[in-house]
PDB file of C-alpha atoms in Angstrom:
ATOM      1  CA  MET O   1     152.303 121.627  84.329  1.00  0.00           C
ATOM      2  CA  ILE O   2     149.289 122.988  84.251  1.00  0.00           C
ATOM      3  CA  ASN O   3     149.366 126.143  81.880  1.00  0.00           C
ATOM      4  CA  ASN O   4     146.690 128.599  83.557  1.00  0.00           C
ATOM      5  CA  VAL O   5     148.820 128.043  86.711  1.00  0.00           C
ATOM      6  CA  GLU O   6     149.481 132.203  87.223  1.00  0.00           C
ATOM      7  CA  GLU O   7     146.349 133.006  86.943  1.00  0.00           C
ATOM      8  CA  ILE O   8     144.722 130.233  89.037  1.00  0.00           C
ATOM      9  CA  LEU O   9     147.375 131.254  92.231  1.00  0.00           C
ATOM     10  CA  ASN O  10     146.499 135.173  92.038  1.00  0.00           C
ATOM     11  CA  ARG O  11     142.912 134.048  92.418  1.00  0.00           C
ATOM     12  CA  ALA O  12     143.500 131.911  95.110  1.00  0.00           C
ATOM     13  CA  ILE O  13     145.835 134.728  96.812  1.00  0.00           C
ATOM     14  CA  ASN O  14     143.176 137.893  95.520  1.00  0.00           C
ATOM     15  CA  ASN O  15     140.471 135.027  97.405  1.00  0.00           C
ATOM     16  CA  ASP O  16     142.582 134.147 100.280  1.00  0.00           C
ATOM     17  CA  SER O  17     141.511 130.692  99.434  1.00  0.00           C
ATOM     18  CA  VAL O  18     142.851 127.248 100.578  1.00  0.00           C
ATOM     19  CA  VAL O  19     144.225 125.724  97.981  1.00  0.00           C
ATOM     20  CA  SER O  20     145.636 121.730  97.926  1.00  0.00           C
ATOM     21  CA  VAL O  21     148.420 122.040  95.243  1.00  0.00           C
ATOM     22  CA  PHE O  22     149.454 118.804  93.813  1.00  0.00           C
ATOM     23  CA  THR O  23     153.336 118.270  92.775  1.00  0.00           C
ATOM     24  CA  ASP O  24     154.105 113.844  92.815  1.00  0.00           C
ATOM     25  CA  LYS O  25     152.785 112.333  89.689  1.00  0.00           C
ATOM     26  CA  THR O  26     154.020 108.714  91.824  1.00  0.00           C
ATOM     27  CA  GLU O  27     151.355 109.477  94.885  1.00  0.00           C
ATOM     28  CA  LYS O  28     148.105 111.479  93.434  1.00  0.00           C
ATOM     29  CA  GLN O  29     146.592 111.502  96.535  1.00  0.00           C
ATOM     30  CA  LYS O  30     149.476 113.185  98.191  1.00  0.00           C
ATOM     31  CA  CYS O  31     149.261 117.041  98.383  1.00  0.00           C
ATOM     32  CA  SER O  32     150.127 120.223  99.920  1.00  0.00           C
ATOM     33  CA  VAL O  33     147.705 122.170 101.433  1.00  0.00           C
ATOM     34  CA  GLY O  34     147.284 125.706 102.721  1.00  0.00           C
ATOM     35  CA  PHE O  35     147.118 129.339 101.709  1.00  0.00           C
ATOM     36  CA  ILE O  36     149.484 130.575  99.017  1.00  0.00           C
ATOM     37  CA  GLU O  37     151.551 133.205 100.622  1.00  0.00           C
ATOM     38  CA  SER O  38     153.287 134.617  97.605  1.00  0.00           C
ATOM     39  CA  PHE O  39     154.934 133.357  94.038  1.00  0.00           C
ATOM     40  CA  ASP O  40     157.176 133.791  91.363  1.00  0.00           C
ATOM     41  CA  ASN O  41     158.370 132.175  87.886  1.00  0.00           C
ATOM     42  CA  ASP O  42     160.403 129.086  89.805  1.00  0.00           C
ATOM     43  CA  PHE O  43     158.311 128.388  93.250  1.00  0.00           C
ATOM     44  CA  VAL O  44     155.339 129.234  94.994  1.00  0.00           C
ATOM     45  CA  LEU O  45     155.477 129.260  98.497  1.00  0.00           C
ATOM     46  CA  ILE O  46     152.425 127.943 100.612  1.00  0.00           C
ATOM     47  CA  ARG O  47     151.233 129.015 104.503  1.00  0.00           C
ATOM     48  CA  HIS O  48     150.453 125.288 104.971  1.00  0.00           C
ATOM     49  CA  LEU O  49     148.061 123.701 106.740  1.00  0.00           C
ATOM     50  CA  THR O  50     147.364 120.224 108.722  1.00  0.00           C
ATOM     51  CA  MET O  51     144.726 117.728 108.208  1.00  0.00           C
ATOM     52  CA  ASN O  52     142.668 119.364 111.275  1.00  0.00           C
ATOM     53  CA  GLY O  53     142.920 123.208 109.548  1.00  0.00           C
ATOM     54  CA  GLU O  54     146.025 124.279 112.402  1.00  0.00           C
ATOM     55  CA  ALA O  55     149.197 125.962 110.618  1.00  0.00           C
ATOM     56  CA  ASP O  56     151.688 124.236 110.076  1.00  0.00           C
ATOM     57  CA  GLY O  57     154.691 126.239 108.990  1.00  0.00           C
ATOM     58  CA  TYR O  58     155.242 126.932 105.302  1.00  0.00           C
ATOM     59  CA  ALA O  59     155.450 124.562 102.373  1.00  0.00           C
ATOM     60  CA  LEU O  60     158.193 125.760  99.075  1.00  0.00           C
ATOM     61  CA  ARG O  61     157.128 124.067  95.778  1.00  0.00           C
ATOM     62  CA  LYS O  62     158.851 124.020  92.603  1.00  0.00           C
ATOM     63  CA  ILE O  63     156.354 126.055  90.275  1.00  0.00           C
ATOM     64  CA  GLU O  64     157.131 123.476  87.281  1.00  0.00           C
ATOM     65  CA  ASN O  65     156.189 120.492  89.670  1.00  0.00           C
ATOM     66  CA  ILE O  66     152.810 121.443  89.595  1.00  0.00           C
ATOM     67  CA  TYR O  67     150.357 119.147  87.906  1.00  0.00           C
ATOM     68  CA  ARG O  68     147.203 120.052  89.576  1.00  0.00           C
ATOM     69  CA  ILE O  69     145.793 122.494  91.582  1.00  0.00           C
ATOM     70  CA  ASP O  70     142.063 122.429  93.494  1.00  0.00           C
ATOM     71  CA  ALA O  71     140.628 124.956  95.008  1.00  0.00           C
ATOM     72  CA  GLY O  72     136.553 125.696  96.370  1.00  0.00           C
ATOM     73  CA  GLY O  73     136.200 121.890  96.926  1.00  0.00           C
ATOM     74  CA  ILE O  74     134.843 120.763 100.282  1.00  0.00           C
ATOM     75  CA  TYR O  75     138.003 119.870 101.701  1.00  0.00           C
ATOM     76  CA  GLU O  76     139.709 123.454 100.937  1.00  0.00           C
ATOM     77  CA  ASN O  77     136.245 124.843 102.798  1.00  0.00           C
ATOM     78  CA  LYS O  78     136.508 122.465 105.036  1.00  0.00           C
ATOM     79  CA  LEU O  79     140.129 123.435 106.250  1.00  0.00           C
ATOM     80  CA  LYS O  80     139.518 127.300 105.919  1.00  0.00           C
ATOM     81  CA  LYS O  81     136.748 126.806 108.083  1.00  0.00           C
ATOM     82  CA  LEU O  82     138.547 124.940 110.806  1.00  0.00           C
ATOM     83  CA  PHE O  83     141.264 127.175 110.423  1.00  0.00           C
ATOM     84  CA  CYS O  84     139.210 130.565 110.988  1.00  0.00           C
TER      85      CYS O  84
END
């Protein structure tokens, strides 16, 4: 798990950023991408997006399983533009 996950998630909420959340270390290319709706000490709720930037429901991930969060990258910015 990354140390400053709470800070990163708060920044994503405040900036209305699309983020990629990685939780599966066995499949490092697999992630959940979308907007952070909320989080607590145990879970993060993600408003999930498809690869085409379309709404795809919600994903709930355990905070303790998060080992990487990407924000502001080419992929995340592209999906945000497609969504809007």
